[in-house]
Amino acid sequence: MALVGLVLLIACVNVANLLLARGAARQREFAMRIAIGASRRRLIRQLLTESLLLAISGAAAGLLLARWADALLLRMVSGALSGPRSMDLHLQPDARMLGFTLGVTLLTTILFGLIPSWYSTRLDLTPVLKATPTGASSEASHRRFPAGKILIVTQIAVSVILLVSAGLFVRSLSKLGEVKLGYSRENLILFRVDSAPGGYRGAAIPRFQLDLLARISAIPGLRGASVSKNGLFSHSESGDPVAVEGYTPKPDEEMNSRMDHVGPGYFSTLGIPILMGREIEAQDTAVSIRAAVVNQTFARRFFPNANPIGKHVSDTYSGNPAEMVVVGVAADAKYNNLREKAVPRIYAPLANPMWENPAAVYEVRTYGDTEAVAVALRQVVRETAPTLPPIEIHTMSELVDDSLETDRFIERLATAFSLLALLLAAIGLYGLMAYSVARRTRDFGIRLALGAEPGNVLWHVLRETLVLVLLGISIGVPLALGGTHLVRSMLFGLGFADPVAILLAATLLTIVAALAGFLPAWRASQVDPMVALRYE
């Protein structure tokens, strides 16, 4: 909504500049009407009415285009949100939308109508009535130019905000793509099996899950297979309060840890390094001492100056108290999204669980042909448990990409709106400079007649364009930096001020503005002095 509002503001500035130019062209008309008795309030009402008609026409056209734009938006959404959690949008006009459109129409009328109306009716009657019909030499006309330039500077500043925002989202998405998972996503497929529909209860659940793992491991063409209760990037987590041998909690310290149950070979299948000790193995059964592998963050927090191997850790939740012995320390890894920070985590044997959970996620590492393996996996699950529903198989790369769907969608929208803002700003700047050149045709003709080089005239107009752009950039960059706080939670890996995004936005805007101002500047340099001197 903020991006849309800024684009709307830029569009309003464009229309305001057009109305300022139109008002300057009508200043003799306004002066005549005031001279014969019309009040300034009457003229302002008339100009606001014209602005309202313009706004209503634009809103009506927008409503007609909205049906086409809705379909375009849905295609954009389906492209950015193609995963299993893609949004189902129903974009149908209703009374609330029509009311909102009416409100925006009235707001835009005020935005782009009030300033031109106010400036166009501020007239010094005698100079205006004495001026030539074109008003080119009118002092009042030249007094109105700063208003248009102020609006253009405002437009450039808003464009900078949008371009910097888009640059930040693009950079954030790029940095998210560079995040290391702590394991390889290549040739890793996952699927979830819920044993509850099969009637499995109690100790029968881990027996079924490990039996299925054994059958899966026998499939030819696998580099490894394992199982865990929560899975990777499944948005499923478990955790309990814990007590750690040899660690004295600080006052009001929360002694919590994430927990998961994993099968034999879990870490070797995923490729998570074991830094100390060993991983969960087949020997860790329900009749043995419950082993535990902790992650690096857990070891660093609770055993900063001690060897964690052999230490006891207790799950102190009253519903399922349990004792564990640390047998290994695993490296930290990403489990639910790329943004998450490492937190203490305990892995217990799935064969000796601390609580009952009928669902489990199987992780299978292949050599390459995932399609053939997927067919074999479905067949094994169907043969092992015919009463269970068919499994849905996902690749790790697919799950990681799905976790970025919101970031990707926002990046696409921000880029689209910033490019639209850039186009509108270029149009507005071109319109102002073209109008300025047209009003100063006689001035340029005199300069050329007196011996000025066309290149000097071109640079004079182009320099005026660049000054406006630089003013807008100098105002827009601090505003963009201030706005970074509003979207900071949506960014990743970027500081308060990202120089790359700011530099790219300023460079792109300067180039586009120079191109927009070049054509009017070139026209000014090509003025025929004889034609210009007879202009009036």
Coordinates of C-alpha atoms in Angstrom, one line a residue:
M1 CA 0.0 0.0 0.0
A2 CA 2.9 2.4 0.7
L3 CA 4.4 1.7 -2.7
V4 CA 1.1 2.2 -4.4
G5 CA 0.6 5.4 -2.5
L6 CA 4.0 6.8 -3.6
V7 CA 3.3 5.9 -7.2
L8 CA 0.0 7.7 -7.0
L9 CA 1.8 10.7 -5.5
I10 CA 4.2 10.8 -8.5
A11 CA 1.2 10.6 -10.9
C12 CA -0.5 13.4 -9.1
V13 CA 2.6 15.5 -9.3
N14 CA 2.7 15.0 -13.1
V15 CA -0.9 16.1 -13.5
A16 CA -0.3 19.0 -11.2
N17 CA 2.6 20.2 -13.4
L18 CA 0.4 19.8 -16.5
L19 CA -2.3 21.9 -14.8
L20 CA 0.3 24.5 -13.8
A21 CA 1.4 24.8 -17.4
R22 CA -2.2 25.0 -18.5
G23 CA -2.9 27.7 -15.9
A24 CA 0.1 29.7 -17.0
A25 CA -1.3 29.6 -20.6
R26 CA -4.7 30.8 -19.4
Q27 CA -3.4 33.6 -17.2
R28 CA -4.7 36.3 -19.5
E29 CA -8.1 34.7 -19.4
F30 CA -8.0 34.7 -15.6
A31 CA -6.8 38.2 -15.5
M32 CA -9.6 39.4 -17.8
R33 CA -12.2 37.6 -15.7
I34 CA -10.9 39.0 -12.5
A35 CA -10.8 42.5 -14.1
I36 CA -14.5 42.3 -14.9
G37 CA -15.5 41.2 -11.4
A38 CA -14.9 37.4 -11.0
S39 CA -13.6 36.5 -7.5
R40 CA -10.5 34.4 -7.0
R41 CA -12.6 31.9 -5.0
R42 CA -14.8 31.4 -8.0
L43 CA -11.8 30.7 -10.3
I44 CA -10.4 28.2 -7.8
R45 CA -13.8 26.4 -7.6
Q46 CA -13.8 26.2 -11.4
L47 CA -10.3 24.8 -11.6
L48 CA -11.0 22.3 -8.8
T49 CA -14.1 21.2 -10.6
E50 CA -12.1 20.6 -13.7
S51 CA -9.6 18.6 -11.6
L52 CA -12.4 16.6 -10.1
L53 CA -13.7 15.7 -13.6
L54 CA -10.2 14.7 -14.6
A55 CA -9.8 12.5 -11.5
I56 CA -13.2 10.9 -12.0
S57 CA -12.4 10.1 -15.6
G58 CA -9.1 8.5 -14.4
A59 CA -10.8 6.5 -11.7
A60 CA -13.4 5.3 -14.1
A61 CA -10.7 4.2 -16.6
G62 CA -8.8 2.6 -13.7
L63 CA -11.9 0.5 -12.7
L64 CA -12.2 -0.7 -16.2
L65 CA -8.5 -1.6 -16.4
A66 CA -8.7 -3.2 -13.0
R67 CA -10.2 -6.4 -14.3
W68 CA -7.3 -6.9 -16.7
A69 CA -4.9 -5.8 -14.0
D70 CA -6.4 -8.3 -11.6
A71 CA -5.6 -11.2 -14.0
L72 CA -2.1 -9.8 -14.5
L73 CA -1.6 -9.6 -10.7
L74 CA -2.8 -13.2 -10.2
R75 CA -0.3 -14.4 -12.9
M76 CA 2.4 -12.5 -11.1
V77 CA 1.4 -14.0 -7.8
S78 CA 1.2 -17.5 -9.2
G79 CA 4.7 -17.1 -10.6
A80 CA 6.2 -15.9 -7.3
L81 CA 4.1 -18.1 -5.0
S82 CA 4.2 -21.4 -6.8
G83 CA 4.8 -23.6 -3.8
P84 CA 2.5 -25.7 -1.7
R85 CA 1.6 -22.6 0.4
S86 CA 0.7 -20.4 -2.5
M87 CA -2.0 -17.9 -1.8
D88 CA -5.5 -18.2 -3.2
L89 CA -6.6 -14.7 -4.1
H90 CA -10.2 -13.7 -5.1
L91 CA -10.0 -10.3 -6.6
Q92 CA -13.6 -9.2 -7.2
P93 CA -14.8 -5.6 -7.1
D94 CA -17.2 -4.9 -4.2
A95 CA -18.7 -1.9 -2.4
R96 CA -15.7 -1.4 -0.2
M97 CA -13.3 -1.3 -3.1
L98 CA -15.6 1.2 -5.0
G99 CA -15.7 3.3 -1.8
F100 CA -12.0 3.2 -1.5
T101 CA -11.6 4.2 -5.2
L102 CA -14.0 7.2 -4.6
G103 CA -11.9 8.3 -1.6
V104 CA -8.7 8.1 -3.6
T105 CA -10.4 10.0 -6.4
L106 CA -11.3 12.9 -4.0
L107 CA -7.8 12.8 -2.5
T108 CA -6.1 13.0 -5.9
T109 CA -8.3 15.9 -6.8
I110 CA -7.0 17.8 -3.8
L111 CA -3.4 16.7 -4.4
F112 CA -3.1 17.7 -8.0
G113 CA -5.8 20.3 -8.2
L114 CA -5.3 22.6 -5.3
I115 CA -1.8 23.8 -5.9
P116 CA -2.3 24.6 -9.6
S117 CA -5.5 26.4 -8.8
W118 CA -3.9 28.4 -6.1
Y119 CA -0.9 29.4 -8.2
S120 CA -2.9 30.0 -11.4
T121 CA -5.1 32.6 -9.7
R122 CA -2.3 34.6 -8.0
L123 CA -2.2 37.3 -10.6
D124 CA -0.8 40.8 -10.9
L125 CA -3.4 42.1 -13.4
T126 CA -1.5 45.0 -15.0
P127 CA 1.6 43.1 -16.1
V128 CA -0.4 40.1 -17.2
L129 CA -2.8 42.2 -19.3
K130 CA 0.1 44.1 -20.9
A131 CA 1.9 40.9 -21.7
T132 CA 1.9 39.3 -25.2
P133 CA -0.7 36.7 -25.9
T134 CA 1.6 33.9 -25.3
G135 CA 2.6 35.3 -22.0
A136 CA 6.3 34.4 -22.7
S137 CA 7.5 37.7 -21.2
S138 CA 5.2 37.8 -18.3
E139 CA 6.9 38.2 -15.0
A140 CA 4.0 36.3 -13.4
S141 CA 4.7 33.3 -15.7
H142 CA 8.3 33.2 -14.6
R143 CA 7.2 33.4 -11.0
R144 CA 5.2 30.2 -11.5
F145 CA 8.1 28.1 -12.8
P146 CA 9.5 27.4 -9.2
A147 CA 6.2 25.7 -8.3
G148 CA 6.6 23.3 -11.2
K149 CA 10.3 22.7 -10.3
I150 CA 9.4 22.1 -6.7
L151 CA 6.9 19.5 -7.8
I152 CA 9.5 17.8 -10.0
V153 CA 12.1 17.7 -7.2
T154 CA 9.4 16.2 -5.0
Q155 CA 8.7 13.6 -7.7
I156 CA 12.4 12.8 -8.0
A157 CA 12.7 12.4 -4.3
V158 CA 9.7 10.0 -4.1
S159 CA 11.2 8.0 -7.0
V160 CA 14.5 7.7 -5.1
I161 CA 12.6 6.2 -2.2
L162 CA 10.9 3.6 -4.5
L163 CA 14.1 2.8 -6.3
V164 CA 16.1 2.4 -3.1
S165 CA 13.3 0.2 -1.6
A166 CA 13.4 -2.0 -4.7
G167 CA 17.2 -2.2 -4.6
L168 CA 17.0 -3.2 -0.9
F169 CA 14.6 -6.0 -1.6
V170 CA 16.6 -7.2 -4.6
R171 CA 19.8 -7.2 -2.5
S172 CA 18.1 -8.9 0.4
L173 CA 16.8 -11.7 -1.8
S174 CA 20.2 -12.1 -3.3
K175 CA 21.8 -12.3 0.1
L176 CA 19.2 -14.9 1.2
G177 CA 20.2 -17.0 -1.8
E178 CA 23.8 -17.0 -0.6
V179 CA 23.0 -18.3 2.8
K180 CA 24.5 -21.7 3.7
L181 CA 22.1 -24.3 4.9
G182 CA 24.8 -26.3 6.8
Y183 CA 24.1 -29.2 4.4
S184 CA 23.7 -29.7 0.7
R185 CA 20.3 -29.3 -0.9
E186 CA 21.3 -31.1 -4.0
N187 CA 19.7 -34.5 -4.7
L188 CA 17.9 -34.4 -1.4
I189 CA 14.2 -35.4 -1.4
L190 CA 11.8 -35.4 1.5
F191 CA 8.3 -36.8 2.2
R192 CA 6.1 -37.0 5.2
V193 CA 4.3 -40.1 6.4
D194 CA 1.6 -40.0 9.0
S195 CA 1.0 -43.4 10.6
A196 CA -2.1 -42.4 12.5
P197 CA -4.5 -43.5 9.7
G198 CA -2.9 -46.9 9.8
G199 CA -3.9 -47.3 13.5
Y200 CA -0.4 -47.3 14.9
R201 CA -0.2 -46.4 18.6
G202 CA 2.5 -46.2 21.3
A203 CA 5.6 -48.3 20.7
A204 CA 4.3 -49.5 17.4
I205 CA 4.9 -46.0 15.9
P206 CA 8.7 -45.9 16.0
R207 CA 8.8 -49.6 15.0
F208 CA 6.8 -48.9 11.9
Q209 CA 8.8 -45.7 11.1
L210 CA 12.2 -47.5 11.4
D211 CA 10.9 -50.6 9.5
L212 CA 9.8 -48.3 6.7
L213 CA 13.3 -46.6 6.8
A214 CA 15.0 -50.0 6.5
R215 CA 12.8 -50.8 3.4
I216 CA 13.6 -47.4 1.9
S217 CA 17.3 -47.8 2.5
A218 CA 17.2 -51.0 0.4
I219 CA 16.1 -49.1 -2.7
P220 CA 19.0 -49.1 -5.3
G221 CA 20.5 -45.8 -6.2
L222 CA 20.4 -44.1 -2.8
R223 CA 23.4 -42.4 -1.2
G224 CA 21.6 -42.4 2.2
A225 CA 18.3 -42.3 3.9
S226 CA 17.1 -41.3 7.4
V227 CA 14.1 -40.0 9.2
S228 CA 13.1 -37.3 11.7
K229 CA 10.0 -36.2 13.4
N230 CA 9.9 -32.5 12.4
G231 CA 11.7 -32.5 9.1
L232 CA 13.4 -29.7 7.3
F233 CA 11.6 -26.5 6.2
S234 CA 8.3 -28.0 7.2
H235 CA 7.5 -25.3 9.7
S236 CA 7.1 -27.9 12.4
E237 CA 9.1 -27.5 15.6
S238 CA 9.3 -29.1 19.1
G239 CA 10.9 -27.7 22.2
D240 CA 10.9 -28.1 26.0
P241 CA 12.5 -26.6 29.1
V242 CA 15.7 -28.4 30.0
A243 CA 18.2 -28.9 32.8
V244 CA 21.9 -29.3 32.0
E245 CA 24.4 -31.1 34.2
G246 CA 27.1 -28.7 35.4
Y247 CA 25.2 -25.5 34.3
T248 CA 23.7 -23.1 36.8
P249 CA 21.0 -20.9 35.3
K250 CA 21.2 -17.2 35.7
P251 CA 18.3 -15.4 37.4
D252 CA 15.2 -15.4 35.2
E253 CA 17.1 -17.2 32.4
E254 CA 14.9 -19.3 30.1
M255 CA 16.3 -22.8 29.9
N256 CA 14.7 -23.9 26.7
S257 CA 15.9 -26.0 23.7
R258 CA 14.4 -27.1 20.4
M259 CA 14.1 -30.9 20.2
D260 CA 13.8 -33.5 17.4
H261 CA 13.8 -37.2 17.2
V262 CA 16.0 -38.6 14.4
G263 CA 16.8 -42.0 12.9
P264 CA 20.2 -43.6 12.4
G265 CA 22.4 -41.9 9.8
Y266 CA 20.5 -38.6 10.0
F267 CA 23.6 -36.3 10.1
S268 CA 25.6 -38.3 7.5
T269 CA 22.6 -38.4 5.1
L270 CA 22.1 -34.7 5.3
G271 CA 25.7 -33.9 5.4
I272 CA 25.7 -32.0 8.8
P273 CA 29.2 -32.3 10.2
I274 CA 29.6 -34.0 13.6
L275 CA 32.1 -31.8 15.4
M276 CA 32.6 -34.0 18.5
G277 CA 31.6 -37.5 19.4
R278 CA 29.2 -39.5 17.2
E279 CA 25.8 -39.2 15.7
I280 CA 22.6 -41.2 16.4
E281 CA 23.1 -44.8 15.3
A282 CA 21.2 -48.1 15.1
Q283 CA 22.6 -49.1 18.5
D284 CA 20.5 -46.3 20.1
T285 CA 17.3 -48.2 20.9
A286 CA 14.5 -48.1 23.4
V287 CA 16.4 -50.4 25.8
S288 CA 19.6 -48.4 25.8
I289 CA 20.5 -45.2 27.6
R290 CA 18.8 -42.4 25.6
A291 CA 21.6 -40.7 23.6
A292 CA 21.5 -37.1 22.5
V293 CA 23.3 -35.1 19.9
V294 CA 23.4 -31.3 20.6
N295 CA 24.1 -28.6 18.1
Q296 CA 27.0 -26.2 18.3
T297 CA 24.9 -23.4 19.7
F298 CA 23.7 -25.7 22.6
A299 CA 27.2 -26.7 23.4
R300 CA 28.6 -23.2 23.2
R301 CA 25.8 -21.9 25.6
F302 CA 25.7 -24.6 28.2
F303 CA 29.2 -26.0 28.0
P304 CA 31.4 -23.0 27.2
N305 CA 34.5 -24.3 29.0
A306 CA 33.8 -28.0 29.2
N307 CA 33.5 -31.1 27.0
P308 CA 29.8 -31.9 26.6
I309 CA 30.3 -35.6 25.7
G310 CA 29.0 -37.7 28.5
K311 CA 27.1 -34.9 30.2
H312 CA 23.4 -35.4 31.2
V313 CA 20.6 -33.3 29.9
S314 CA 17.1 -33.5 31.2
D315 CA 13.8 -32.6 29.6
T316 CA 12.0 -31.0 32.5
Y317 CA 8.5 -30.6 31.0
S318 CA 6.1 -32.2 33.4
G319 CA 4.2 -34.1 30.7
N320 CA 7.2 -36.1 29.5
P321 CA 10.3 -35.8 31.8
A322 CA 13.3 -37.6 30.2
E323 CA 17.0 -38.1 30.8
M324 CA 19.6 -38.0 28.0
V325 CA 23.4 -38.4 27.7
V326 CA 25.2 -36.2 25.2
V327 CA 27.1 -38.4 22.7
G328 CA 27.9 -35.9 20.0
V329 CA 27.9 -32.2 18.9
A330 CA 26.7 -31.4 15.4
A331 CA 27.3 -28.2 13.5
D332 CA 24.5 -25.6 13.3
A333 CA 22.1 -25.7 10.3
K334 CA 19.0 -24.1 8.9
Y335 CA 15.8 -26.0 9.7
N336 CA 12.8 -23.8 8.8
N337 CA 14.0 -20.7 6.9
L338 CA 17.1 -19.0 5.7
R339 CA 16.6 -16.0 8.1
E340 CA 16.6 -18.0 11.3
K341 CA 19.4 -17.7 13.8
A342 CA 20.9 -20.7 15.4
V343 CA 19.2 -21.8 18.7
P344 CA 20.0 -24.6 21.1
R345 CA 18.8 -27.9 19.7
I346 CA 18.8 -31.5 20.9
Y347 CA 18.4 -34.6 18.7
A348 CA 17.2 -37.8 20.5
P349 CA 16.9 -41.2 18.9
L350 CA 13.6 -41.9 17.1
A351 CA 13.7 -45.4 18.5
N352 CA 13.6 -44.1 22.1
P353 CA 11.3 -41.1 21.8
M354 CA 10.4 -38.7 24.6
W355 CA 6.8 -38.3 23.4
E356 CA 4.5 -39.9 20.9
N357 CA 4.2 -38.4 17.4
P358 CA 2.6 -40.5 14.6
A359 CA 4.1 -38.4 11.8
A360 CA 7.7 -38.4 10.5
V361 CA 9.6 -36.9 7.6
Y362 CA 12.0 -39.1 5.6
E363 CA 15.1 -37.6 4.1
V364 CA 16.6 -39.4 1.1
R365 CA 19.8 -38.5 -0.6
T366 CA 20.1 -39.8 -4.2
Y367 CA 22.8 -39.9 -6.8
G368 CA 20.9 -37.9 -9.4
D369 CA 17.7 -39.5 -10.9
T370 CA 15.2 -38.3 -8.4
E371 CA 12.2 -39.2 -10.5
A372 CA 13.0 -42.9 -10.6
V373 CA 13.7 -42.8 -6.9
A374 CA 10.4 -41.1 -6.2
V375 CA 8.5 -43.9 -8.0
A376 CA 10.3 -46.5 -6.0
L377 CA 9.6 -44.6 -2.7
R378 CA 5.9 -44.4 -3.4
Q379 CA 5.8 -48.2 -4.2
V380 CA 7.7 -49.0 -0.9
V381 CA 5.3 -46.9 1.2
R382 CA 2.3 -48.4 -0.5
E383 CA 3.6 -52.0 0.0
T384 CA 4.5 -51.3 3.7
A385 CA 1.3 -49.6 4.7
P386 CA -1.5 -49.9 2.1
T387 CA -3.9 -48.1 4.3
L388 CA -1.9 -44.8 4.4
P389 CA -2.6 -42.0 2.0
P390 CA -0.2 -41.4 -1.0
I391 CA 2.9 -39.5 -0.1
E392 CA 3.9 -36.1 -1.5
I393 CA 7.5 -35.9 -2.4
H394 CA 9.4 -32.6 -2.4
T395 CA 13.0 -31.7 -3.2
M396 CA 15.1 -29.7 -0.7
S397 CA 15.7 -27.1 -3.4
E398 CA 12.0 -26.7 -3.8
L399 CA 11.3 -26.3 -0.1
V400 CA 14.1 -23.7 0.2
D401 CA 12.7 -21.8 -2.8
D402 CA 9.2 -21.9 -1.3
S403 CA 10.5 -20.4 1.9
L404 CA 11.5 -17.4 -0.2
E405 CA 8.1 -16.9 -1.8
T406 CA 7.2 -13.8 0.2
D407 CA 10.6 -12.2 -0.3
R408 CA 10.4 -12.9 -4.0
F409 CA 6.8 -11.5 -4.3
I410 CA 7.7 -8.3 -2.5
E411 CA 10.8 -7.9 -4.6
R412 CA 8.8 -8.3 -7.8
L413 CA 6.2 -5.8 -6.6
A414 CA 8.8 -3.2 -5.4
T415 CA 10.7 -3.5 -8.7
A416 CA 7.5 -3.1 -10.8
F417 CA 6.4 -0.1 -8.8
S418 CA 9.8 1.5 -8.9
L419 CA 10.1 1.1 -12.7
L420 CA 6.6 2.6 -13.0
A421 CA 7.7 5.5 -10.8
L422 CA 10.8 5.9 -12.9
L423 CA 8.8 6.1 -16.0
L424 CA 6.4 8.7 -14.5
A425 CA 9.2 10.8 -13.2
A426 CA 10.9 10.8 -16.6
I427 CA 7.6 11.8 -18.3
G428 CA 7.1 14.6 -15.7
L429 CA 10.7 15.9 -16.1
Y430 CA 10.4 15.8 -19.9
G431 CA 7.1 17.6 -19.8
L432 CA 8.5 20.4 -17.5
M433 CA 11.6 20.9 -19.6
A434 CA 9.7 20.8 -22.9
Y435 CA 7.3 23.4 -21.6
S436 CA 10.2 25.5 -20.3
V437 CA 12.0 25.3 -23.7
A438 CA 8.7 26.2 -25.5
R439 CA 8.2 29.3 -23.3
R440 CA 11.9 30.4 -23.8
T441 CA 12.1 29.9 -27.6
R442 CA 12.7 33.6 -28.1
D443 CA 15.3 33.7 -25.4
F444 CA 17.3 30.8 -27.0
G445 CA 16.9 32.4 -30.5
I446 CA 18.4 35.7 -29.2
R447 CA 21.4 33.7 -27.6
L448 CA 22.0 31.9 -30.9
A449 CA 21.7 35.1 -32.9
L450 CA 24.3 36.7 -30.7
G451 CA 26.8 33.9 -31.4
A452 CA 26.1 31.2 -28.7
E453 CA 27.0 27.7 -29.8
P454 CA 24.2 25.1 -30.0
G455 CA 26.2 22.9 -27.7
N456 CA 26.2 25.7 -25.1
V457 CA 22.5 26.0 -25.3
L458 CA 22.0 22.3 -25.1
W459 CA 24.2 22.1 -22.0
H460 CA 22.4 25.0 -20.4
V461 CA 19.0 23.2 -20.6
L462 CA 20.5 19.8 -19.7
R463 CA 22.3 21.4 -16.7
E464 CA 19.0 22.7 -15.5
T465 CA 17.6 19.2 -15.7
L466 CA 20.4 17.7 -13.8
V467 CA 20.2 20.3 -11.1
L468 CA 16.6 19.3 -10.5
V469 CA 17.5 15.7 -10.4
L470 CA 20.4 16.2 -8.0
L471 CA 18.2 18.2 -5.7
G472 CA 15.6 15.5 -5.7
I473 CA 18.2 12.8 -5.0
S474 CA 19.8 14.8 -2.2
I475 CA 16.3 15.0 -0.6
G476 CA 15.2 11.5 -1.4
V477 CA 18.2 9.6 -0.1
P478 CA 17.8 10.8 3.5
L479 CA 14.1 10.0 3.3
A480 CA 14.9 6.6 1.9
L481 CA 17.3 5.9 4.8
G482 CA 14.6 6.9 7.2
G483 CA 12.1 4.6 5.5
T484 CA 14.6 1.7 5.8
H485 CA 13.5 1.4 9.5
L486 CA 10.0 0.6 8.4
V487 CA 11.0 -2.3 6.2
R488 CA 14.0 -3.5 8.2
S489 CA 12.3 -6.6 9.5
M490 CA 11.7 -7.6 5.8
L491 CA 15.3 -7.3 4.8
F492 CA 18.2 -9.7 5.4
G493 CA 21.9 -9.1 5.6
L494 CA 21.7 -5.3 5.1
G495 CA 22.7 -2.6 7.4
F496 CA 21.1 0.8 8.1
A497 CA 22.4 2.2 4.8
D498 CA 23.1 0.0 1.8
P499 CA 25.5 2.0 -0.4
V500 CA 25.0 -0.3 -3.4
A501 CA 21.2 0.2 -3.4
I502 CA 21.5 3.9 -3.0
L503 CA 24.2 4.3 -5.7
L504 CA 22.3 2.2 -8.2
A505 CA 19.1 4.1 -7.5
A506 CA 20.9 7.5 -7.9
T507 CA 22.7 6.4 -11.0
L508 CA 19.7 4.9 -12.7
L509 CA 17.6 8.0 -12.0
T510 CA 20.3 10.3 -13.2
I511 CA 20.7 8.4 -16.5
V512 CA 16.9 8.3 -17.1
A513 CA 16.5 11.9 -16.2
A514 CA 19.3 12.9 -18.5
L515 CA 17.7 11.1 -21.3
A516 CA 14.3 12.7 -20.5
G517 CA 15.9 16.1 -20.6
F518 CA 18.1 15.6 -23.6
L519 CA 15.3 15.9 -26.2
P520 CA 14.0 19.3 -25.0
A521 CA 17.7 20.5 -24.6
W522 CA 18.4 19.3 -28.2
R523 CA 15.3 21.1 -29.5
A524 CA 16.5 24.3 -27.7
S525 CA 19.9 24.1 -29.4
Q526 CA 18.3 23.7 -32.8
V527 CA 16.1 26.8 -32.6
D528 CA 16.3 28.9 -35.8
P529 CA 17.1 32.5 -34.6
M530 CA 15.1 34.1 -37.3
V531 CA 12.0 32.0 -36.5
A532 CA 12.5 32.6 -32.8
L533 CA 12.7 36.3 -33.2
R534 CA 9.4 36.3 -35.1
Y535 CA 7.9 33.9 -32.4
E536 CA 5.6 36.5 -31.0

